[in-house]
Coordinates of C-alpha atoms in Angstrom, one line a residue:
M56 CA -7.3 -7.4 15.4
S57 CA -9.4 -4.5 14.9
H58 CA -10.6 -0.4 15.1
A59 CA -13.9 0.9 13.9
L60 CA -12.2 4.4 14.4
P61 CA -14.7 6.6 16.3
N62 CA -16.8 10.0 14.7
E63 CA -15.1 12.8 16.0
A64 CA -12.5 15.0 14.4
P65 CA -9.4 13.7 15.5
K66 CA -5.7 17.0 16.2
A67 CA -4.0 17.5 12.5
A68 CA -2.3 15.1 11.0
S69 CA 0.9 15.5 10.2
T70 CA 1.9 15.8 6.4
A71 CA 5.4 14.2 5.0
R72 CA 7.2 11.0 6.2
N73 CA 11.0 12.3 7.1
V74 CA 11.6 9.7 4.5
D75 CA 14.8 10.1 1.1
A76 CA 12.9 10.7 -1.2
A77 CA 15.4 9.8 -3.7
A78 CA 16.0 6.6 -1.6
V79 CA 12.2 5.8 -2.4
A80 CA 13.5 5.9 -6.4
R81 CA 15.0 3.8 -6.3
V82 CA 12.8 1.0 -4.6
L83 CA 10.6 1.8 -7.3
G84 CA 13.2 1.6 -9.7
R85 CA 14.3 -2.4 -8.6
W86 CA 10.9 -2.5 -8.8
A87 CA 10.6 -1.8 -12.4
A88 CA 12.8 -4.5 -12.7
A89 CA 13.0 -7.4 -11.2
A90 CA 11.0 -10.5 -13.1
E91 CA 8.4 -10.7 -10.5
P92 CA 6.5 -8.0 -7.8
P93 CA 7.9 -8.8 -3.7
W94 CA 6.3 -12.5 -2.3
L95 CA 5.6 -10.7 0.6
H96 CA 2.9 -8.5 -1.4
A97 CA 1.0 -11.1 -3.9
E98 CA 0.7 -12.8 -0.2
V99 CA -0.6 -9.5 1.2
A100 CA -2.8 -9.4 -1.7
R101 CA -3.9 -13.5 -1.1
R102 CA -5.0 -12.2 2.4
M103 CA -6.9 -8.7 1.8
A104 CA -8.9 -10.2 -0.7
E105 CA -10.3 -11.9 2.2
R106 CA -11.8 -9.2 3.2
L107 CA -13.6 -8.2 -0.3
P108 CA -17.1 -9.4 0.9
V109 CA -17.8 -6.6 3.4
I110 CA -18.3 -4.7 -0.2
R111 CA -21.7 -5.8 -2.2
S112 CA -22.1 -3.6 -4.4
Q113 CA -20.1 -4.6 -7.6
P114 CA -18.2 -2.1 -9.1
E115 CA -18.2 -0.7 -12.6
A116 CA -14.6 0.6 -12.4
V117 CA -11.3 -0.8 -10.0
L118 CA -8.6 1.7 -9.6
Q119 CA -5.3 -0.7 -9.1
W120 CA -2.9 2.0 -7.5
W121 CA 0.5 0.3 -8.2
A122 CA -0.8 -2.6 -9.8
H123 CA 2.4 -4.1 -10.8
A124 CA 4.1 -3.8 -7.0
G125 CA 0.4 -5.2 -5.7
A126 CA 0.6 -8.2 -7.6
S127 CA -3.6 -8.6 -7.8
D128 CA -3.7 -7.8 -10.6
A129 CA -5.7 -12.0 -10.9
L130 CA -7.5 -11.6 -7.6
L131 CA -9.1 -7.8 -9.1
R132 CA -10.0 -10.0 -12.2
Q133 CA -11.4 -13.4 -11.0
T134 CA -13.3 -10.9 -8.0
Y135 CA -15.1 -8.1 -10.5
P136 CA -15.2 -10.8 -13.8
K137 CA -16.6 -7.2 -15.8
A138 CA -15.2 -4.4 -13.6
R139 CA -13.4 -2.2 -16.1
Q140 CA -9.2 -2.3 -14.8
L141 CA -7.1 0.9 -13.8
Q142 CA -4.3 0.1 -13.0
V143 CA -2.0 3.0 -12.0
E144 CA 1.3 3.4 -11.8
P145 CA 4.3 6.2 -9.7
T146 CA 7.0 5.9 -13.3
P147 CA 7.8 5.5 -15.5
A148 CA 9.3 3.1 -15.7
L149 CA 6.6 1.2 -14.2
L150 CA 4.0 2.6 -16.3
A151 CA 6.1 1.2 -19.6
R152 CA 6.4 -2.4 -17.9
S153 CA 2.2 -2.4 -17.2
R154 CA 1.8 -1.0 -20.5
Q155 CA 3.5 -4.0 -22.3
A156 CA 2.0 -6.5 -20.4
G157 CA -1.0 -4.8 -22.4
S158 CA 0.3 -5.5 -24.8
A159 CA 1.7 -8.5 -25.7
P160 CA 0.3 -10.8 -28.3
W161 CA -3.0 -12.4 -28.1
W162 CA -2.1 -16.0 -27.1
S163 CA -0.3 -15.2 -24.9
A164 CA -1.4 -16.1 -21.4
R165 CA 0.6 -12.8 -19.8
R166 CA -1.4 -10.4 -22.5
W167 CA -4.7 -11.9 -20.3
A168 CA -3.2 -12.4 -16.9
G169 CA -2.7 -9.0 -17.3
G170 CA -3.8 -7.7 -20.5
G171 CA -6.6 -5.1 -21.7
A172 CA -6.8 -3.5 -18.2
Q173 CA -6.2 0.8 -19.3
V174 CA -2.2 2.1 -17.6
L175 CA -2.2 5.9 -16.4
G176 CA -0.2 7.6 -14.6
E177 CA -0.9 9.0 -11.1
A178 CA -1.2 12.4 -12.4
E179 CA -4.4 11.1 -15.5
V180 CA -6.5 9.0 -13.1
P181 CA -9.9 11.4 -13.8
A182 CA -11.7 12.1 -11.2
A183 CA -14.5 9.4 -9.5
A184 CA -13.3 7.5 -11.8
G185 CA -13.4 4.2 -10.1
G186 CA -16.3 2.7 -7.4
L187 CA -13.2 0.6 -5.5
L188 CA -9.9 1.1 -5.1
W189 CA -7.1 -0.5 -3.9
A190 CA -4.0 0.0 -3.0
N191 CA -1.9 -3.0 -1.6
M192 CA 1.3 -2.3 0.3
V193 CA 1.7 1.3 -0.8
L194 CA 1.2 3.5 2.2
H195 CA 4.5 2.9 3.7
A196 CA 6.6 3.9 0.1
A197 CA 4.6 6.9 0.0
I198 CA 6.7 10.3 1.0
D199 CA 3.8 12.9 2.0
P200 CA 0.8 10.1 3.1
P201 CA -2.3 12.5 3.3
A202 CA -1.2 14.3 0.0
L203 CA -2.2 10.6 -1.0
L204 CA -5.0 9.4 0.6
A205 CA -5.9 13.1 -0.2
Q206 CA -5.5 12.8 -3.8
W207 CA -7.2 8.9 -3.6
R208 CA -10.6 10.1 -2.5
R209 CA -11.0 12.6 -5.4
A210 CA -10.5 9.1 -8.0
L211 CA -12.8 7.2 -5.9
A212 CA -16.6 8.1 -7.1
V213 CA -19.2 9.0 -4.6
D214 CA -20.4 5.7 -2.0
G215 CA -16.7 4.6 -3.3
F216 CA -14.4 1.9 -1.3
L217 CA -11.0 2.7 -0.5
M218 CA -9.9 -1.1 0.6
F219 CA -5.4 -1.1 1.5
S220 CA -3.0 -2.4 3.1
T221 CA 1.0 -1.2 4.6
L222 CA 2.9 -2.4 6.7
G223 CA 3.4 -1.3 10.1
P224 CA 6.0 -0.1 12.5
D225 CA 6.5 -3.1 14.1
T226 CA 7.4 -3.4 11.5
L227 CA 11.8 -5.8 11.3
R228 CA 12.7 -5.2 15.6
E229 CA 14.6 -7.4 15.5
L230 CA 16.5 -6.2 12.3
H231 CA 15.7 -2.6 15.0
A232 CA 17.5 -4.4 17.4
L233 CA 20.4 -6.3 16.3
Y234 CA 21.1 -2.5 14.0
A235 CA 21.2 -0.6 17.7
D236 CA 23.7 -3.3 18.9
L237 CA 26.0 -2.7 15.9
G238 CA 26.3 0.7 16.4
A239 CA 25.2 1.1 12.7
G240 CA 22.3 3.7 12.7
S241 CA 19.3 2.7 11.5
P242 CA 18.5 -0.2 8.8
G243 CA 14.7 1.6 7.7
A244 CA 12.1 5.3 7.9
P245 CA 10.1 4.9 10.3
L246 CA 6.6 3.6 9.4
V247 CA 3.2 5.2 10.5
D248 CA 0.8 3.7 13.2
M249 CA -2.2 2.7 12.1
H250 CA -3.9 4.3 14.3
D251 CA -2.5 7.8 13.4
I252 CA -3.7 6.6 9.6
G253 CA -6.9 6.2 10.7
D254 CA -6.9 10.3 11.8
M255 CA -5.4 11.0 8.5
L256 CA -8.1 9.0 6.7
V257 CA -10.9 10.9 8.9
H258 CA -9.6 13.9 7.8
A259 CA -9.2 13.3 4.1
G260 CA -12.6 13.0 4.6
F261 CA -13.4 9.6 4.1
A262 CA -16.0 7.7 6.4
D263 CA -17.0 4.5 8.6
P264 CA -12.7 3.6 8.4
V265 CA -11.9 0.2 10.2
M266 CA -8.2 -0.1 10.2
D267 CA -6.9 -4.0 11.5
Q268 CA -3.3 -5.8 11.9
E269 CA -1.7 -8.6 11.9
Q270 CA 1.2 -10.5 12.9
L271 CA 3.4 -11.7 9.8
T272 CA 6.8 -14.2 10.7
L273 CA 9.1 -15.3 7.9
T274 CA 12.3 -17.6 8.4
W275 CA 15.5 -17.7 6.3
A276 CA 18.4 -20.7 6.0
T277 CA 20.2 -18.3 5.9
P278 CA 21.5 -14.9 5.4
E279 CA 22.3 -14.0 2.1
A280 CA 18.8 -14.6 1.1
L281 CA 16.7 -12.7 4.0
L282 CA 18.6 -9.9 3.2
A283 CA 18.5 -10.9 -0.2
E284 CA 15.0 -10.5 0.0
L285 CA 14.3 -8.1 2.1
R286 CA 16.4 -5.7 -0.4
Q287 CA 14.1 -7.0 -2.8
L288 CA 11.2 -5.5 -1.2
G289 CA 12.4 -2.2 -1.0
G290 CA 16.0 -0.5 1.1
N291 CA 16.5 2.0 3.4
A292 CA 15.0 4.7 3.0
D293 CA 15.7 6.5 6.3
P294 CA 17.8 10.0 6.0
A295 CA 19.3 9.4 9.4
R296 CA 21.0 5.8 8.2
A297 CA 24.9 5.1 8.1
P298 CA 25.6 7.2 5.6
G299 CA 28.7 6.4 2.3
L300 CA 28.6 2.3 1.3
R301 CA 29.3 -0.6 3.5
T302 CA 32.5 -2.5 3.7
P303 CA 32.8 -6.3 3.4
R304 CA 34.0 -5.7 7.0
W305 CA 30.5 -5.0 7.4
H306 CA 28.5 -7.2 5.6
H307 CA 30.8 -10.4 7.5
R308 CA 29.8 -8.3 11.0
L309 CA 25.7 -8.4 9.4
K310 CA 25.8 -11.5 9.0
A311 CA 27.4 -13.5 11.2
A312 CA 24.9 -11.6 13.2
L313 CA 22.1 -12.5 11.9
A314 CA 23.2 -16.7 12.3
E315 CA 23.5 -15.7 15.5
R316 CA 20.0 -15.3 15.9
A317 CA 19.0 -18.4 13.8
G318 CA 16.3 -20.7 16.2
A319 CA 16.3 -24.5 17.0
D320 CA 15.7 -25.1 13.7
G321 CA 18.5 -23.1 12.2
R322 CA 16.1 -20.5 10.7
I323 CA 16.1 -17.0 10.5
A324 CA 13.3 -15.3 11.8
M325 CA 11.3 -11.6 11.5
R326 CA 8.5 -11.1 12.6
F327 CA 6.6 -8.0 9.3
E328 CA 3.3 -6.3 11.0
V329 CA 0.2 -6.2 8.0
V330 CA -2.0 -2.9 8.1
Y331 CA -5.0 -3.3 6.9
G332 CA -7.1 -0.1 5.9
H333 CA -11.1 0.7 4.5
A334 CA -13.5 3.2 4.6
F335 CA -16.0 4.6 2.0
N336 CA -15.8 7.5 0.1
P337 CA -19.2 10.2 1.1
A338 CA -20.4 13.1 -1.3
P339 CA -19.6 16.3 0.0
R340 CA -21.4 17.8 1.8
P341 CA -20.6 22.4 2.3
A342 CA -20.2 23.6 5.7
V343 CA -22.8 25.7 7.5
A344 CA -22.7 29.4 7.7
A345 CA -24.1 32.5 6.7
Q346 CA -22.6 32.6 3.7
T347 CA -21.1 28.9 1.9
A348 CA -19.4 28.6 -1.2
V349 CA -19.2 25.2 -2.6
S350 CA -17.2 24.2 -6.2
L351 CA -19.1 22.9 -9.0
D352 CA -17.2 19.8 -9.1
D353 CA -19.2 19.4 -5.1
M354 CA -22.4 20.2 -6.9
R355 CA -21.9 17.8 -9.9
A356 CA -20.9 15.2 -7.0
M357 CA -24.1 15.7 -4.9
V358 CA -26.4 15.6 -7.6
R359 CA -25.0 12.7 -9.2
A360 CA -25.1 11.1 -5.0
G361 CA -29.0 12.4 -6.1
G362 CA -28.5 14.6 -2.6
R363 CA -27.6 12.1 0.3
P364 CA -25.7 13.0 3.1
P365 CA -22.5 11.0 3.8
R366 CA -22.5 8.3 5.0
K367 CA -23.1 7.9 8.5
P368 CA -20.3 5.4 11.0
S369 CA -21.9 2.0 12.5
P370 CA -22.4 2.3 16.2

């Protein structure tokens, strides 16, 4: 299902989500320490790469936002072999990991799979740094999505292209229902609806935003395998989650309830809503007024764009 968003100013988007920042930091720490990024991230990257033909221009530089967890480096190098790869990481541990991958010996397969990229912290990314900003499975971990979208627009060159994926609110509905049955609170922080993300894109100044989504169903042979993979994917960052540590008795109840939900094949199924979005970064256009102030950065961007007005949405 695909939706082109109308060219009208929606209601103002909210700012920060109600998310436990310390819990998000623990998730990022686990990703930095894990041998590989989550399997689902790599699968979503493959599916998102199938949408790259919509970009006809060849970017000189590609920004991989949260590069390690995005699991997209090989796909982007294959698609854009001549482009500079800029890997952006959110924490010192992830920065160190990506830089270590780039400093492997010249004969190491690990170096040629992930080396040769410039690795930057989020605060180090210069304005207009790349023609494509690729953010796979990032936005649902953002504490302040509108602020992150504004940062993405600043990092993109004029007429640059944003492609991203994130998890939508139908993700793990079965697990939420199970927790409700057990009276166990929330198993995860609420996720942002794709229409709200589209509104945020418009407010951030992006042009031609298009959103679509698909449902993926994953199955596991045992409750233990399911819980282990969910922990690899993230953690419960909902401030409304049950406080304190769970007891062994609680874990036994949870695993028994999961086992009861197994299908005829003996496997336990959970659905994930994966949301995809793309948009352009248009040239800035000052508001018309009796007196208009235009920043020097905006003037330079308009000069680089040849004075072109922002791209208009497709009908």
